[in-house]
Amino acid sequence: MRTQVGIIGAGPAGLLLSHMLYLQGIDSVIVENRSRAAIQQTIRAGVLEQGTTDLLDQIGVGERARKVGAHHHGFDLRWRGRTHRVDMQGLTGRSITVYPQHEVLIDLIAARLATGADIRFEVSDTAIHDIDSTSPSISFTDKDGIAQQLQCDFVAGCDGSWGVGRKSLPNAQHFLRVYPFAWFGILCNAPPSNDAVLYARSPTGFALISHRSATVQRMYFQCDPQENANDWSDARIWERLQSCVAGADGYRLNEGPIFQKDVIGLRSFVCEPMRHGRLFLAGDAAHLVPPTGAKGLNLAANDVVLLARAFEGYYKRNDTSKLDSYSTDALRRIWRAQHFSWWMTSMLHNGVDENAFDARRSEAELDFVTSDRNAEIAMAGMYAGAPLGE
Ligand code: DHB
């Protein structure tokens, strides 16, 4: 088998890259170790920056996100029992869409397969070879148990934090911060509790109130990373969530049966550089952010815009300059998103050793970013995200 760009991973980065290359007339093959059904059912976060929705539109896969996604002009910050609406649209002219990642994947897989794309699901033993040469390859065992070799010009490692992409990049420096708390996420059948995404800081910890539809809601609360989701009854979960958002204004969440529970670890991670020879990393393979700023999928989209542009330069104009600057170009936005995600996380969570002074200081920070117009514009701008590829 031979292709121009061999892509490992059919997540957001791999599928977006494959589709953007296809639109430029550049051939790719995707190898993926999960099944199509597993990918389409994995529950993930759901915020698309305006730049990401615009990109999906430009490449012809934005229709469902526009139709069934929830478009928000603002988001809410809540502390000391009152809520402040950050009017993103008014402050920055930009907005976000709540549309979960697995829905984006359903749309991208359908679009790729409609063009006859070659996606190999359920492969195993994936390995990357000869990235220092001009003809690297990917070896794998296909779902029928047959050993395969994919020759390519370039390899794109879009296979997340545990994939072979990152492991195959020699001499990279890894930057890591693991947070001493996690998120307990639930999906429940209930009417919406708020008309925007709400981030709450409280003496019982952080909570995030998001939604999925008129009848399904997504919520999270801060928990210990070792927490076992099955130790929590519905009653206990609701008691905790209600206490995280309680206040003198009498705000309460609409409760309902919980049908999914998960514990999500929080980490910040960057791999530098994101390229060696003919191997390029994109998305979670190269970086992770804690979910508080909802940047993960959007950062992957930005990597892909830069990488697709770099491959286009190479194939159309024999110009390698954008391939050479890819890592540096991508890392600028990645580090800014790292700062934003770390900052939102620190401001909104209760630190493990937090004392009364730390709590007051964080509340003062929330007061500052919601009452100083310039600070609020800066925060809203970071949340809404700059156009991709800049
Ligand atoms: C959701 C997840 C996030 O991490 C976030 O910041 C906002 C919303 C969600 O799952 O809807």
PDB file of C-alpha atoms in Angstrom, residues 185-194 209-219 238 254 257-260:
ATOM      1  CA  GLY A 185     -18.955  14.016  34.823  1.00  0.00           C
ATOM      2  CA  ILE A 186     -22.594  12.985  34.468  1.00  0.00           C
ATOM      3  CA  LEU A 187     -25.203  12.794  31.748  1.00  0.00           C
ATOM      4  CA  CYS A 188     -28.783  12.946  32.966  1.00  0.00           C
ATOM      5  CA  ASN A 189     -32.320  13.122  31.635  1.00  0.00           C
ATOM      6  CA  ALA A 190     -33.583  16.501  32.778  1.00  0.00           C
ATOM      7  CA  PRO A 191     -34.580  19.843  31.322  1.00  0.00           C
ATOM      8  CA  PRO A 192     -31.778  22.462  31.007  1.00  0.00           C
ATOM      9  CA  SER A 193     -30.794  24.236  34.222  1.00  0.00           C
ATOM     10  CA  ASN A 194     -29.219  27.239  32.538  1.00  0.00           C
ATOM     11  CA  ILE A 209     -23.313  23.031  34.129  1.00  0.00           C
ATOM     12  CA  SER A 210     -23.547  22.299  30.409  1.00  0.00           C
ATOM     13  CA  HIS A 211     -26.163  20.646  28.265  1.00  0.00           C
ATOM     14  CA  ARG A 212     -26.744  18.370  25.317  1.00  0.00           C
ATOM     15  CA  SER A 213     -30.392  18.807  24.337  1.00  0.00           C
ATOM     16  CA  ALA A 214     -33.831  19.780  25.653  1.00  0.00           C
ATOM     17  CA  THR A 215     -33.893  16.511  27.612  1.00  0.00           C
ATOM     18  CA  VAL A 216     -30.227  15.562  28.216  1.00  0.00           C
ATOM     19  CA  GLN A 217     -27.811  17.590  30.355  1.00  0.00           C
ATOM     20  CA  ARG A 218     -24.061  17.311  30.976  1.00  0.00           C
ATOM     21  CA  MET A 219     -22.660  18.407  34.344  1.00  0.00           C
ATOM     22  CA  TRP A 238     -27.316  15.774  43.167  1.00  0.00           C
ATOM     23  CA  ASN A 254     -33.205  20.575  37.529  1.00  0.00           C
ATOM     24  CA  PRO A 257     -32.088  10.182  36.328  1.00  0.00           C
ATOM     25  CA  ILE A 258     -28.318   9.916  35.746  1.00  0.00           C
ATOM     26  CA  PHE A 259     -27.407   7.461  32.975  1.00  0.00           C
ATOM     27  CA  GLN A 260     -23.661   8.001  32.622  1.00  0.00           C
TER      28      GLN A 260
END
